[in-house]
Structure formats: C-alpha cells, structure tokens
mmCIF file of C-alpha atoms in Angstrom:
data_model
loop_
_atom_site.group_PDB
_atom_site.id
_atom_site.type_symbol
_atom_site.label_atom_id
_atom_site.label_comp_id
_atom_site.label_asym_id
_atom_site.label_seq_id
_atom_site.Cartn_x
_atom_site.Cartn_y
_atom_site.Cartn_z
ATOM 1 C CA MET T 1 11.596 173.078 -8.155
ATOM 2 C CA GLN T 2 13.399 176.435 -8.265
ATOM 3 C CA TYR T 3 10.331 177.953 -9.919
ATOM 4 C CA ILE T 4 8.155 176.667 -7.067
ATOM 5 C CA ILE T 5 10.559 178.067 -4.483
ATOM 6 C CA ARG T 6 10.611 181.490 -6.159
ATOM 7 C CA THR T 7 6.822 181.527 -6.359
ATOM 8 C CA VAL T 8 6.474 180.629 -2.669
ATOM 9 C CA GLN T 9 8.831 183.483 -1.776
ATOM 10 C CA GLN T 10 6.826 185.912 -3.900
ATOM 11 C CA VAL T 11 3.360 185.058 -2.570
ATOM 12 C CA ASN T 12 4.243 184.605 1.100
ATOM 13 C CA GLN T 13 2.843 187.384 3.264
ATOM 14 C CA GLY T 14 4.355 186.242 6.524
ATOM 15 C CA LYS T 15 1.964 183.475 7.601
ATOM 16 C CA GLY T 16 3.054 180.672 5.270
ATOM 17 C CA VAL T 17 1.874 179.264 1.956
ATOM 18 C CA VAL T 18 -0.642 176.571 1.032
ATOM 19 C CA ILE T 19 0.259 174.717 -2.185
ATOM 20 C CA ILE T 20 -2.631 173.015 -3.977
ATOM 21 C CA SER T 21 -1.440 170.681 -6.716
ATOM 22 C CA ASP T 22 -2.716 167.816 -8.846
ATOM 23 C CA LEU T 23 0.840 166.439 -8.887
ATOM 24 C CA ASN T 24 0.918 163.834 -6.137
ATOM 25 C CA GLN T 25 4.717 164.071 -6.013
ATOM 26 C CA MET T 26 4.205 167.374 -4.187
ATOM 27 C CA VAL T 27 2.614 165.894 -1.081
ATOM 28 C CA ASP T 28 5.724 165.943 1.136
ATOM 29 C CA LEU T 29 7.798 168.635 -0.561
ATOM 30 C CA ASN T 30 6.655 171.251 1.957
ATOM 31 C CA HIS T 31 9.560 170.184 4.190
ATOM 32 C CA TYR T 32 12.031 170.672 1.346
ATOM 33 C CA ILE T 33 10.606 174.108 0.541
ATOM 34 C CA PHE T 34 10.822 175.126 4.202
ATOM 35 C CA GLU T 35 14.475 174.062 4.257
ATOM 36 C CA GLU T 36 15.225 176.235 1.238
ATOM 37 C CA THR T 37 13.158 179.297 2.172
ATOM 38 C CA GLY T 38 12.310 179.206 5.870
ATOM 39 C CA ILE T 39 8.665 179.668 4.861
ATOM 40 C CA PRO T 40 6.183 177.228 6.456
ATOM 41 C CA CYS T 41 4.195 175.425 3.755
ATOM 42 C CA VAL T 42 1.440 172.862 3.482
ATOM 43 C CA SER T 43 1.063 170.770 0.322
ATOM 44 C CA ILE T 44 -2.458 169.618 -0.517
ATOM 45 C CA THR T 45 -2.870 166.846 -3.075
ATOM 46 C CA PRO T 46 -4.728 165.208 -4.768
ATOM 47 C CA VAL T 47 -7.032 168.065 -5.719
ATOM 48 C CA SER T 48 -10.797 167.776 -5.538
ATOM 49 C CA LEU T 49 -13.561 170.354 -5.502
ATOM 50 C CA ASN T 50 -14.268 169.559 -1.858
ATOM 51 C CA SER T 51 -10.645 169.995 -0.827
ATOM 52 C CA VAL T 52 -10.353 173.337 -2.635
ATOM 53 C CA LEU T 53 -13.578 174.594 -1.059
ATOM 54 C CA HIS T 54 -12.322 173.485 2.350
ATOM 55 C CA VAL T 55 -9.060 175.396 1.832
ATOM 56 C CA VAL T 56 -10.972 178.533 0.854
ATOM 57 C CA GLU T 57 -13.242 178.181 3.890
ATOM 58 C CA ILE T 58 -10.271 177.994 6.252
ATOM 59 C CA ALA T 59 -8.375 180.800 4.492
ATOM 60 C CA GLU T 60 -11.319 183.176 4.850
ATOM 61 C CA LYS T 61 -11.174 182.927 8.635
ATOM 62 C CA LYS T 62 -9.137 185.828 9.996
ATOM 63 C CA GLU T 63 -7.761 183.776 12.871
ATOM 64 C CA SER T 64 -6.626 180.862 10.681
ATOM 65 C CA SER T 65 -2.983 179.755 10.625
ATOM 66 C CA ILE T 66 -0.918 177.465 8.416
ATOM 67 C CA ASP T 67 -1.432 174.642 10.928
ATOM 68 C CA ASP T 68 -5.164 174.635 10.190
ATOM 69 C CA PHE T 69 -4.476 173.201 6.723
ATOM 70 C CA LYS T 70 -2.272 170.273 7.765
ATOM 71 C CA ASP T 71 -4.935 167.567 7.986
ATOM 72 C CA ILE T 72 -6.670 168.301 4.686
ATOM 73 C CA THR T 73 -4.638 165.932 2.493
ATOM 74 C CA THR T 74 -5.185 162.951 4.782
ATOM 75 C CA LEU T 75 -8.865 163.812 5.194
ATOM 76 C CA PHE T 76 -9.609 163.913 1.479
ATOM 77 C CA LEU T 77 -7.427 160.932 0.618
ATOM 78 C CA HIS T 78 -9.687 159.008 2.974
ATOM 79 C CA ASP T 79 -12.758 160.366 1.219
ATOM 80 C CA SER T 80 -11.419 159.312 -2.164
ATOM 81 C CA MET T 81 -10.820 155.775 -0.904
ATOM 82 C CA ASN T 82 -14.312 155.322 0.604
ATOM 83 C CA ASP T 83 -14.261 155.384 4.381
ATOM 84 C CA SER T 84 -17.356 153.198 4.476
ATOM 85 C CA ALA T 85 -15.078 150.216 3.844
ATOM 86 C CA ASN T 86 -13.952 150.503 7.506
ATOM 87 C CA LEU T 87 -10.243 150.556 6.793
ATOM 88 C CA VAL T 88 -8.374 148.899 9.628
ATOM 89 C CA GLY T 89 -4.699 147.965 9.588
ATOM 90 C CA PHE T 90 -3.228 146.766 6.323
ATOM 91 C CA SER T 91 -6.449 145.682 4.628
ATOM 92 C CA ASN T 92 -6.199 144.429 1.073
ATOM 93 C CA TYR T 93 -9.002 146.798 0.137
ATOM 94 C CA PHE T 94 -7.056 149.787 1.429
ATOM 95 C CA LEU T 95 -3.922 148.874 -0.504
ATOM 96 C CA PHE T 96 -5.831 148.166 -3.693
ATOM 97 C CA GLU T 97 -7.783 151.416 -3.541
ATOM 98 C CA PHE T 98 -4.753 153.502 -2.649
ATOM 99 C CA SER T 99 -2.632 151.899 -5.360
ATOM 100 C CA GLN T 100 -5.240 152.211 -8.076
ATOM 101 C CA LYS T 101 -6.754 155.596 -7.251
ATOM 102 C CA VAL T 102 -3.648 157.504 -6.251
ATOM 103 C CA LEU T 103 -0.346 155.864 -7.102
ATOM 104 C CA SER T 104 -1.089 154.192 -10.431
ATOM 105 C CA GLN T 105 -2.422 157.434 -11.873
ATOM 106 C CA ASN T 106 0.692 159.437 -11.050
ATOM 107 C CA LEU T 107 3.761 157.220 -11.004
ATOM 108 C CA LEU T 108 5.659 157.249 -14.282
ATOM 109 C CA PHE T 109 7.142 153.766 -14.509
ATOM 110 C CA LEU T 110 7.155 152.077 -11.102
ATOM 111 C CA ASP T 111 5.307 148.752 -10.702
ATOM 112 C CA VAL T 112 2.647 149.972 -8.269
ATOM 113 C CA ASN T 113 1.658 146.566 -6.911
ATOM 114 C CA LYS T 114 5.275 145.522 -6.358
ATOM 115 C CA ALA T 115 6.065 148.806 -4.615
ATOM 116 C CA SER T 116 2.952 148.670 -2.419
ATOM 117 C CA ARG T 117 3.714 145.140 -1.230
ATOM 118 C CA ALA T 118 7.365 145.902 -0.499
ATOM 119 C CA LEU T 119 6.654 149.187 1.277
ATOM 120 C CA THR T 120 3.756 147.759 3.300
ATOM 121 C CA SER T 121 6.000 144.989 4.607
ATOM 122 C CA ALA T 122 8.680 147.544 5.516
ATOM 123 C CA LEU T 123 6.175 149.787 7.271
ATOM 124 C CA ALA T 124 4.711 146.915 9.298
ATOM 125 C CA ASN T 125 8.197 146.171 10.622
ATOM 126 C CA ILE T 126 8.808 149.846 11.405
ATOM 127 C CA TYR T 127 5.558 150.039 13.377
ATOM 128 C CA ARG T 128 6.580 146.955 15.351
ATOM 129 C CA GLU T 129 10.150 148.095 16.061
ATOM 130 C CA LEU T 130 9.070 151.564 17.169
ATOM 131 C CA GLN T 131 6.121 150.130 19.129
ATOM 132 C CA MET T 132 3.758 152.487 17.345
ATOM 133 C CA ASP T 133 0.052 151.944 16.816
ATOM 134 C CA TYR T 134 -1.219 151.728 13.259
ATOM 135 C CA SER T 135 -1.963 155.165 11.791
ATOM 136 C CA ASP T 136 -3.897 155.808 8.587
ATOM 137 C CA GLU T 137 -2.037 159.107 8.198
ATOM 138 C CA ILE T 138 1.401 157.520 8.471
ATOM 139 C CA THR T 139 0.452 154.662 6.156
ATOM 140 C CA ILE T 140 -0.895 156.965 3.450
ATOM 141 C CA ARG T 141 2.045 159.359 3.617
ATOM 142 C CA PHE T 142 4.647 156.583 3.834
ATOM 143 C CA LEU T 143 3.352 154.630 0.832
ATOM 144 C CA HIS T 144 2.811 157.821 -1.137
ATOM 145 C CA HIS T 145 6.150 159.459 -0.374
ATOM 146 C CA CYS T 146 8.277 156.320 -0.674
ATOM 147 C CA SER T 147 6.777 155.305 -4.020
ATOM 148 C CA PHE T 148 7.776 158.622 -5.567
ATOM 149 C CA MET T 149 11.082 158.463 -3.701
ATOM 150 C CA ILE T 150 11.920 155.167 -5.437
ATOM 151 C CA GLU T 151 11.254 156.750 -8.823
ATOM 152 C CA ARG T 152 13.421 159.760 -7.924
ATOM 153 C CA VAL T 153 16.324 157.566 -6.853
ATOM 154 C CA VAL T 154 16.035 155.369 -9.952
ATOM 155 C CA LYS T 155 16.265 158.548 -12.063
ATOM 156 C CA ASN T 156 19.182 159.817 -9.935
ATOM 157 C CA GLU T 157 17.095 162.806 -8.846
ATOM 158 C CA ALA T 158 17.157 162.374 -5.062
ATOM 159 C CA LEU T 159 16.127 165.448 -3.100
ATOM 160 C CA ILE T 160 18.712 167.496 -1.222
ATOM 161 C CA PHE T 161 17.729 167.982 2.418
ATOM 162 C CA LYS T 162 19.819 170.373 4.503
ATOM 163 C CA SER T 163 18.612 169.026 7.865
ATOM 164 C CA THR T 164 19.630 165.426 7.166
ATOM 165 C CA LYS T 165 22.412 165.340 9.770
ATOM 166 C CA LYS T 166 20.234 167.007 12.408
ATOM 167 C CA ILE T 167 17.337 164.613 11.799
ATOM 168 C CA ILE T 168 19.598 161.561 11.999
ATOM 169 C CA GLU T 169 21.380 162.666 15.177
ATOM 170 C CA SER T 170 18.233 163.683 17.066
ATOM 171 C CA ASN T 171 16.026 160.779 15.960
ATOM 172 C CA LYS T 172 18.398 157.834 15.625
ATOM 173 C CA GLU T 173 15.885 155.138 16.564
ATOM 174 C CA ILE T 174 13.366 156.216 13.936
ATOM 175 C CA TYR T 175 16.003 156.802 11.270
ATOM 176 C CA GLN T 176 17.755 153.484 11.849
ATOM 177 C CA SER T 177 14.486 151.552 11.772
ATOM 178 C CA ILE T 178 13.531 153.192 8.477
ATOM 179 C CA GLU T 179 16.989 152.598 7.009
ATOM 180 C CA ARG T 180 17.008 148.959 8.095
ATOM 181 C CA ASN T 181 13.528 148.129 6.844
ATOM 182 C CA LEU T 182 13.832 149.969 3.545
ATOM 183 C CA THR T 183 17.006 148.034 2.710
ATOM 184 C CA PRO T 184 15.031 145.066 1.275
ATOM 185 C CA VAL T 185 12.999 147.563 -0.776
ATOM 186 C CA SER T 186 16.218 149.060 -2.129
ATOM 187 C CA GLN T 187 17.450 145.608 -3.049
ATOM 188 C CA GLN T 188 14.228 144.719 -4.852
ATOM 189 C CA PHE T 189 14.469 147.795 -7.051
ATOM 190 C CA GLY T 190 18.251 147.761 -7.434
ATOM 191 C CA ILE T 191 18.813 151.162 -5.830
ATOM 192 C CA THR T 192 20.560 152.754 -2.869
ATOM 193 C CA ILE T 193 18.361 155.193 -0.974
ATOM 194 C CA PRO T 194 20.567 158.099 0.204
ATOM 195 C CA PRO T 195 20.466 159.418 3.795
ATOM 196 C CA ASN T 196 18.750 162.675 2.801
ATOM 197 C CA GLU T 197 15.756 160.759 1.414
ATOM 198 C CA LEU T 198 15.637 158.514 4.485
ATOM 199 C CA ALA T 199 15.671 161.605 6.705
ATOM 200 C CA MET T 200 12.654 162.973 4.850
ATOM 201 C CA VAL T 201 10.824 159.674 5.449
ATOM 202 C CA SER T 202 11.664 160.042 9.154
ATOM 203 C CA ILE T 203 9.786 163.334 9.220
ATOM 204 C CA ILE T 204 6.555 161.496 8.397
ATOM 205 C CA PHE T 205 6.766 159.747 11.765
ATOM 206 C CA LEU T 206 8.011 162.849 13.600
ATOM 207 C CA ASP T 207 5.126 164.959 12.274
ATOM 208 C CA VAL T 208 2.551 162.536 13.648
ATOM 209 C CA GLN T 209 4.333 162.189 16.985
ATOM 210 C CA SER T 210 4.396 165.977 17.411
ATOM 211 C CA TYR T 211 0.585 166.055 17.484
ATOM 212 C CA GLU T 212 0.144 163.222 19.979
#
C-alpha cells in the first residue's frame, strides 16, 4: 500500500489520479489513498479492453476532470455480467454472475456463496431501514467491498481510516444500520469488524447519495 501511495504522489499533476488495476481489492481503496495523500483518486477494476479505451477517451479530453471517471467501474461490471438479463433487485442470476465472474476469481479463501448470501441479506435490511431504493451501484460495491473486507479482518489486516470518527458522527443513521446488519455476518465468519472498516462501508452509501 505504501508503494501505491508513493506512486500516486509522484504521478499526480494536480487534477487527481486514475488507478487501473486487475486486483479487485483495489475498487474502494481510492478513499483510503485520499485520506493518506489528499489526492483525489478513482479506482477502476476489473480491467477490460473496453474500460481501458474508455479511460483513454476521457483522459484525452482537455476539459475532463477526475469526476468523469467515477462511473466506469459500475458501467463495465454491468457489461461483464450481461445486462440483457434485466437485473432487477436481488435476482439469483445477478448474485450468481457476480459471485462467479468477479468474487470467486479474486478472493483468496472466502466461501463466495456463503459470503454473498450473508451480505445480500444484510444489504436488504440496510435498504429497508434507510428507506432507500435498490441501486445496482450500491449492491455491486457493497458485495465487492465487504467480501474483501471480511478477508482483511480474518487476516488481521483491517484498513486504517483517519476519517472514521467524522464519518460516524456526521452519518450516524447510516453507520448504525451498517453496524447492526453486518453483526450477523461477523458472527457467521467469527470476526469483529472494526469501526474504521464500517466507516468505509458507509462511504458507499454516501457516495451514491451525493449524486442524487
């Protein structure tokens, strides 16, 4: 991680940095990098030829900004899972495709099916408690981020997040709902998810709300 942070600092020219990686663990680390460096970042993963070409196309526009890259990951995750299936809500097809095409290829030891079922149940309760409409973007990012989060916590490698206290104090309803509904997940995997990881999960919901 320190190597990534140093590289971001070296290549930044004042407008932010786009990180393209075939490591799916990187998808939500842009927030962590921003905390450490103050440099706005966007992480794009998984990598495909189309996604890389799209990044290049945006980057070549003189008026482009870092915000122009934010929807690329969600867009191409949808492409990889076949939008023609008409994914609505928590369809079994969606979960199967996401688990098999994204998570199972990148998680080291986690039982993908067990994690997907547990996290989907937690997310459904969070949607209901926060009175939020279903969002493909939230669902993809939540399942993706939390699966890798479980592995990190099992390995005692939880991320350090400097804004944890600020996130908790300013977004108590979201944080408490996430904490409450991820408790059964923690129990299933025999772990305790620390507040800094829960705060990073909260950002998934805050990011989407900021664009509404």
